[in-house]
Structure formats: structure tokens, C-alpha cells
Amino acid sequence: MTDVLPAGSLAGKVALVTGSSRGVGADTVRYLAEAGADVVINFRNKAPRAEKLAAQLRELGVRALVVGADLTDPGSVADMFEQVRAEFGHLDILVLNASGGMESGMAEDYALTLNRDAQLSVLNTARPLLGDGSRVVFVTSHQAHFIRTTPTMPEYEPVARSKRAGEDALRELIPSLQEKGIGFTVVSGDMIEGTITATLLERANPGAIAGRRESAGKLYNVAEFAAEVAHAAVDPVPADNTRLVGDTSDFVAE
């Protein structure tokens, strides 16, 4: 993984990616570090993976802070950003990547708590560290972004609706973010091969991945989609604050 962003282009910047011990989050934080950013690796329960990734990124000559936090716990979120403040003093890039809702054994409202309430909590707690020219990126899926106009698999619908609720709530903050010079971009991707969500959907609905791949012509893998997320953190903010990744011909725009 090299040259996704120009080497040194993020020198002096600090980036935090939620849910970055594995998957799309891990590749995104790696791309940002390869471009010279000091990074914060956030995890919920994958500490060894997070520490291993941090050790690899420090070999690039950047600083890497590892912070475990339960994003649904405001106290845990506050502690995370206090560690960021103490270590770096500011934050330039915040990638809201962590999401969920298909896990077993969680409360009935867990998807909404994580995908809406926690996203707002993380952004609002981070705001004192974000300054003029900083960027916030919210990662979602086409199945969630278009859920109001395009049905999705029943197994995924509660998660899709909760993620769209999170996107809507975050979008309401755009005017106040713009006043402070903070850019906001939603990155929406098709089903991503190799992610936990895709694996769970395939388990619940065998053939789902192959069917979507056939319909779309191509599905992005984790590394490819993470590259799009990393670019969204530095590219100009689209006029509609939305970066669509992959085929959308089967989805109906609002």
C-alpha cells in the first residue's frame, strides 16, 4: 500500500480513524500515515491488532497513539479525545468509520445508538480540537445512503436505517462546521468484499455478495475502498458533501 496520497502531503497533520484496528479503518489510517500524518488508532476490543498496526506505522517515522474506546459511552469518548489533546494538541482529520448493528447479543436499539448517537457524540466531542481547514469524513454504504428510496436485504435494513439516521444527524451540523472552516464529506460505498458486514450478510443470505457483484459489475475490496476514504479526507469537499464509490445504477436518488 503506497502512493495513495502523495508522500509527505500530510506532514504535521493529525488524523483519527474510529474502528481502525482492522478492515477499512486500518487501511485508511495506514494510508494517512504513509502520507506523513500522525495518527490515532481507535479500537473497541482488538487491542493487540491496534498495537501491532501502530508499531508498523511508527516505522514510517510518524507518531501513532492507540486509544481503546467504547463509542457508545460518552465518558469513554471524552477520555479518548483528552488523550488526543494531551498527545497532539489538535486534530486535523476525523474519519467516522466505526459502525455495527449486526452483532449478536446486543440491545435492540444498539444499531441506532452506535450508528447515530455515537457518531454525533464523537464529532461533538472532537470539535474543540478541530480547526480551520480540518476535515470530517463519515463512512457509509449505498444500502444505507439510499435506504429511503431503494430497499435492501431484510437482514441489513435495521442497520441501514440507523446509518442513514446517523448521516442525516451529522449533515444537520454542516452549517456550523462550515462556520469554523471544517469540511464534511460522506463517503458511500457499495458492498465491500472482505468486510465483516459483507461476511455476516453472506452468512444470513447466501449468494448475496455474488449477486451484488454480478449486478454492479465490480465490488471494491477493503484496500480499494479505504483509498477512497483517505482521498475524501484531503480532496475538495463535493458540492453535495457526498462521495459515491462504485456503481449506483441500482439505487434511486432522492
Short mmCIF file of C-alpha atoms in Angstrom, two decimals:
data_model
loop_
_atom_site.label_atom_id
_atom_site.label_comp_id
_atom_site.label_asym_id
_atom_site.label_seq_id
_atom_site.Cartn_x
_atom_site.Cartn_y
_atom_site.Cartn_z
CA MET A 1 0.00 0.00 0.00
CA THR A 2 1.83 3.07 -1.20
CA ASP A 3 1.25 6.30 -3.07
CA VAL A 4 -2.47 6.52 -2.36
CA LEU A 5 -1.71 10.06 -1.17
CA PRO A 6 1.48 11.97 -2.01
CA ALA A 7 4.30 11.20 0.41
CA GLY A 8 4.70 13.98 2.96
CA SER A 9 1.47 15.69 1.95
CA LEU A 10 0.04 15.28 5.46
CA ALA A 11 3.21 16.02 7.42
CA GLY A 12 2.35 17.90 10.59
CA LYS A 13 -1.29 16.78 10.44
CA VAL A 14 -3.06 14.59 12.99
CA ALA A 15 -5.71 12.06 11.92
CA LEU A 16 -8.05 9.87 13.99
CA VAL A 17 -9.95 6.99 12.42
CA THR A 18 -12.58 5.26 14.53
CA GLY A 19 -12.62 1.48 14.32
CA SER A 20 -9.13 1.42 12.83
CA SER A 21 -7.63 -1.77 14.26
CA ARG A 22 -8.76 -3.76 11.23
CA GLY A 23 -10.56 -3.63 7.89
CA VAL A 24 -11.32 -0.38 6.10
CA GLY A 25 -10.33 1.66 9.16
CA ALA A 26 -6.90 0.07 9.42
CA ASP A 27 -6.12 0.58 5.74
CA THR A 28 -7.37 4.17 5.89
CA VAL A 29 -5.20 5.06 8.86
CA ARG A 30 -2.24 3.39 7.14
CA TYR A 31 -2.72 5.50 4.00
CA LEU A 32 -2.88 8.68 6.08
CA ALA A 33 0.29 7.70 7.96
CA GLU A 34 2.08 6.89 4.71
CA ALA A 35 1.29 10.47 3.63
CA GLY A 36 3.03 11.73 6.78
CA ALA A 37 0.17 12.23 9.24
CA ASP A 38 0.50 11.40 12.90
CA VAL A 39 -2.38 9.06 13.65
CA VAL A 40 -4.74 7.90 16.36
CA ILE A 41 -5.79 4.27 16.10
CA ASN A 42 -9.10 3.68 17.84
CA PHE A 43 -10.41 0.25 18.73
CA ARG A 44 -13.15 -1.26 20.87
CA ASN A 45 -11.81 -4.73 21.67
CA LYS A 46 -8.92 -5.50 19.31
CA ALA A 47 -6.02 -4.08 21.33
CA PRO A 48 -3.31 -6.48 20.04
CA ARG A 49 -4.20 -5.71 16.42
CA ALA A 50 -4.20 -1.98 17.14
CA GLU A 51 -0.82 -2.12 18.86
CA LYS A 52 0.67 -4.19 16.04
CA LEU A 53 -0.57 -1.69 13.45
CA ALA A 54 0.78 1.23 15.50
CA ALA A 55 4.22 -0.38 15.64
CA GLN A 56 4.21 -0.76 11.85
CA LEU A 57 3.19 2.85 11.30
CA ARG A 58 5.81 4.21 13.69
CA GLU A 59 8.41 2.64 11.41
CA LEU A 60 7.26 5.21 8.82
CA GLY A 61 8.51 7.96 11.11
CA VAL A 62 5.12 9.17 12.32
CA ARG A 63 3.62 9.12 15.78
CA ALA A 64 0.82 6.64 16.43
CA LEU A 65 -1.40 6.83 19.50
CA VAL A 66 -3.53 3.79 20.33
CA VAL A 67 -6.76 4.51 22.22
CA GLY A 68 -9.39 1.97 23.16
CA ALA A 69 -12.86 3.48 23.49
CA ASP A 70 -16.49 2.40 23.54
CA LEU A 71 -18.01 4.99 21.23
CA THR A 72 -21.46 4.46 22.76
CA ASP A 73 -20.10 5.63 26.15
CA PRO A 74 -19.73 9.45 26.26
CA GLY A 75 -17.23 9.19 29.11
CA SER A 76 -15.06 6.83 27.11
CA VAL A 77 -15.24 9.16 24.10
CA ALA A 78 -14.29 12.17 26.24
CA ASP A 79 -11.30 10.27 27.61
CA MET A 80 -10.18 9.38 24.08
CA PHE A 81 -10.12 12.98 22.95
CA GLU A 82 -8.42 14.09 26.16
CA GLN A 83 -5.62 11.68 25.26
CA VAL A 84 -5.50 13.17 21.75
CA ARG A 85 -5.33 16.68 23.20
CA ALA A 86 -2.57 15.72 25.62
CA GLU A 87 -0.52 13.95 22.93
CA PHE A 88 -1.02 16.22 19.91
CA GLY A 89 -2.93 19.32 20.99
CA HIS A 90 -5.14 19.35 17.91
CA LEU A 91 -6.85 17.19 15.28
CA ASP A 92 -6.94 17.79 11.52
CA ILE A 93 -8.77 14.73 10.17
CA LEU A 94 -11.57 12.77 11.84
CA VAL A 95 -12.82 9.70 10.00
CA LEU A 96 -16.06 8.30 11.42
CA ASN A 97 -15.58 4.75 10.21
CA ALA A 98 -16.74 2.56 13.11
CA SER A 99 -20.24 1.16 12.76
CA GLY A 100 -22.19 -2.00 13.50
CA GLY A 101 -25.53 -3.39 14.44
CA MET A 102 -25.48 -6.93 13.09
CA GLU A 103 -23.62 -8.32 16.09
CA SER A 104 -25.50 -10.92 18.14
CA GLY A 105 -26.41 -10.38 21.75
CA MET A 106 -26.71 -6.60 21.60
CA ALA A 107 -29.60 -4.48 22.85
CA GLU A 108 -32.47 -3.86 20.43
CA ASP A 109 -31.51 -0.21 19.98
CA TYR A 110 -27.77 -0.86 19.66
CA ALA A 111 -27.60 -0.10 15.92
CA LEU A 112 -29.17 3.33 16.38
CA THR A 113 -27.08 4.03 19.47
CA LEU A 114 -23.84 3.26 17.63
CA ASN A 115 -24.62 4.46 14.12
CA ARG A 116 -26.40 7.71 15.04
CA ASP A 117 -25.95 8.76 18.66
CA ALA A 118 -22.32 7.71 18.97
CA GLN A 119 -21.35 9.39 15.68
CA LEU A 120 -22.77 12.69 16.94
CA SER A 121 -21.06 12.21 20.29
CA VAL A 122 -17.67 11.58 18.70
CA LEU A 123 -17.89 14.58 16.37
CA ASN A 124 -19.19 16.98 19.00
CA THR A 125 -16.54 15.89 21.49
CA ALA A 126 -13.83 16.31 18.85
CA ARG A 127 -14.92 19.78 17.75
CA PRO A 128 -12.74 21.78 20.19
CA LEU A 129 -9.69 20.06 18.63
CA LEU A 130 -10.76 20.70 15.03
CA GLY A 131 -9.76 23.99 13.44
CA ASP A 132 -9.97 25.91 10.19
CA GLY A 133 -9.08 23.61 7.29
CA SER A 134 -9.77 20.39 9.15
CA ARG A 135 -11.92 17.62 7.72
CA VAL A 136 -14.56 15.18 8.94
CA VAL A 137 -15.40 12.08 6.89
CA PHE A 138 -18.40 9.83 7.57
CA VAL A 139 -18.21 6.34 6.07
CA THR A 140 -21.44 4.64 5.00
CA SER A 141 -22.86 2.27 2.39
CA HIS A 142 -25.09 2.69 -0.64
CA GLN A 143 -27.53 0.32 1.04
CA ALA A 144 -27.81 2.83 3.92
CA HIS A 145 -27.39 6.08 1.98
CA PHE A 146 -30.23 5.19 -0.42
CA ILE A 147 -32.42 3.26 2.05
CA ARG A 148 -35.29 5.74 1.83
CA THR A 149 -35.70 5.11 -1.90
CA THR A 150 -34.15 1.67 -2.51
CA PRO A 151 -34.97 -1.41 -0.40
CA THR A 152 -32.12 -3.55 0.91
CA MET A 153 -31.84 -7.08 2.30
CA PRO A 154 -34.12 -7.56 5.31
CA GLU A 155 -31.16 -8.68 7.41
CA TYR A 156 -29.44 -5.35 6.83
CA GLU A 157 -32.40 -2.96 6.92
CA PRO A 158 -32.20 -2.02 10.65
CA VAL A 159 -28.50 -1.21 10.26
CA ALA A 160 -29.10 0.67 7.01
CA ARG A 161 -31.82 2.82 8.57
CA SER A 162 -29.68 3.54 11.62
CA LYS A 163 -26.72 4.57 9.49
CA ARG A 164 -28.93 6.83 7.38
CA ALA A 165 -30.23 8.38 10.61
CA GLY A 166 -26.63 8.99 11.61
CA GLU A 167 -25.82 10.54 8.25
CA ASP A 168 -28.85 12.82 8.47
CA ALA A 169 -27.99 13.93 12.00
CA LEU A 170 -24.40 14.69 11.02
CA ARG A 171 -25.50 16.61 7.92
CA GLU A 172 -27.51 18.93 10.14
CA LEU A 173 -24.20 20.06 11.63
CA ILE A 174 -22.69 21.09 8.27
CA PRO A 175 -23.55 24.82 8.55
CA SER A 176 -21.97 25.13 11.99
CA LEU A 177 -18.93 23.12 10.85
CA GLN A 178 -18.52 25.36 7.81
CA GLU A 179 -18.58 28.44 10.04
CA LYS A 180 -15.48 27.06 11.75
CA GLY A 181 -13.82 26.09 8.46
CA ILE A 182 -14.36 22.38 8.98
CA GLY A 183 -15.13 20.36 5.85
CA PHE A 184 -17.55 17.42 5.96
CA THR A 185 -17.79 14.61 3.39
CA VAL A 186 -19.93 11.47 3.36
CA VAL A 187 -18.27 8.53 1.61
CA SER A 188 -20.80 5.95 0.48
CA GLY A 189 -19.65 2.64 -0.94
CA ASP A 190 -21.26 -0.44 -2.37
CA MET A 191 -20.94 -3.76 -0.57
CA ILE A 192 -17.22 -4.13 0.20
CA GLU A 193 -15.70 -7.56 -0.24
CA GLY A 194 -13.80 -8.77 2.81
CA THR A 195 -15.59 -6.67 5.44
CA ILE A 196 -17.31 -8.11 8.49
CA THR A 197 -20.67 -6.73 7.36
CA ALA A 198 -20.41 -8.43 3.97
CA THR A 199 -19.45 -11.69 5.68
CA LEU A 200 -22.43 -11.50 8.05
CA LEU A 201 -24.79 -10.66 5.19
CA GLU A 202 -23.46 -13.57 3.16
CA ARG A 203 -23.98 -15.88 6.14
CA ALA A 204 -27.58 -14.69 6.55
CA ASN A 205 -28.30 -14.53 2.83
CA PRO A 206 -26.04 -16.96 0.90
CA GLY A 207 -25.17 -15.65 -2.53
CA ALA A 208 -25.66 -12.00 -1.57
CA ILE A 209 -22.10 -10.97 -2.42
CA ALA A 210 -22.02 -12.82 -5.75
CA GLY A 211 -25.42 -11.41 -6.67
CA ARG A 212 -24.39 -7.85 -5.92
CA ARG A 213 -21.07 -8.29 -7.75
CA GLU A 214 -22.90 -9.54 -10.84
CA SER A 215 -25.33 -6.63 -10.72
CA ALA A 216 -22.69 -3.95 -10.13
CA GLY A 217 -20.01 -5.42 -12.38
CA LYS A 218 -17.37 -4.86 -9.71
CA LEU A 219 -17.19 -4.67 -5.94
CA TYR A 220 -14.40 -2.77 -4.23
CA ASN A 221 -12.19 -4.63 -1.79
CA VAL A 222 -11.18 -3.26 1.60
CA ALA A 223 -7.94 -1.62 0.42
CA GLU A 224 -9.57 -0.01 -2.62
CA PHE A 225 -12.43 1.47 -0.62
CA ALA A 226 -10.08 2.66 2.12
CA ALA A 227 -8.14 4.56 -0.54
CA GLU A 228 -11.33 6.42 -1.45
CA VAL A 229 -11.93 7.27 2.21
CA ALA A 230 -8.37 8.56 2.55
CA HIS A 231 -8.80 10.74 -0.53
CA ALA A 232 -12.05 12.12 0.88
CA ALA A 233 -10.04 13.39 3.84
CA VAL A 234 -7.92 15.63 1.59
CA ASP A 235 -9.80 16.20 -1.69
CA PRO A 236 -12.06 19.24 -2.06
CA VAL A 237 -15.45 18.75 -0.39
CA PRO A 238 -18.07 17.88 -3.06
CA ALA A 239 -20.87 20.41 -3.55
CA ASP A 240 -23.39 17.96 -2.06
CA ASN A 241 -20.92 16.75 0.60
CA THR A 242 -21.17 13.25 -0.88
CA ARG A 243 -18.57 10.97 -2.48
CA LEU A 244 -20.19 7.93 -4.09
CA VAL A 245 -17.85 4.97 -4.60
CA GLY A 246 -18.80 2.21 -7.00
CA ASP A 247 -21.85 1.58 -9.15
CA THR A 248 -25.11 3.29 -8.13
CA SER A 249 -27.29 2.36 -11.12
CA ASP A 250 -29.44 0.04 -8.99
CA PHE A 251 -30.10 2.75 -6.41
CA VAL A 252 -32.69 5.52 -6.73
CA ALA A 253 -31.53 9.01 -5.80
CA GLU A 254 -33.81 11.11 -3.63
#
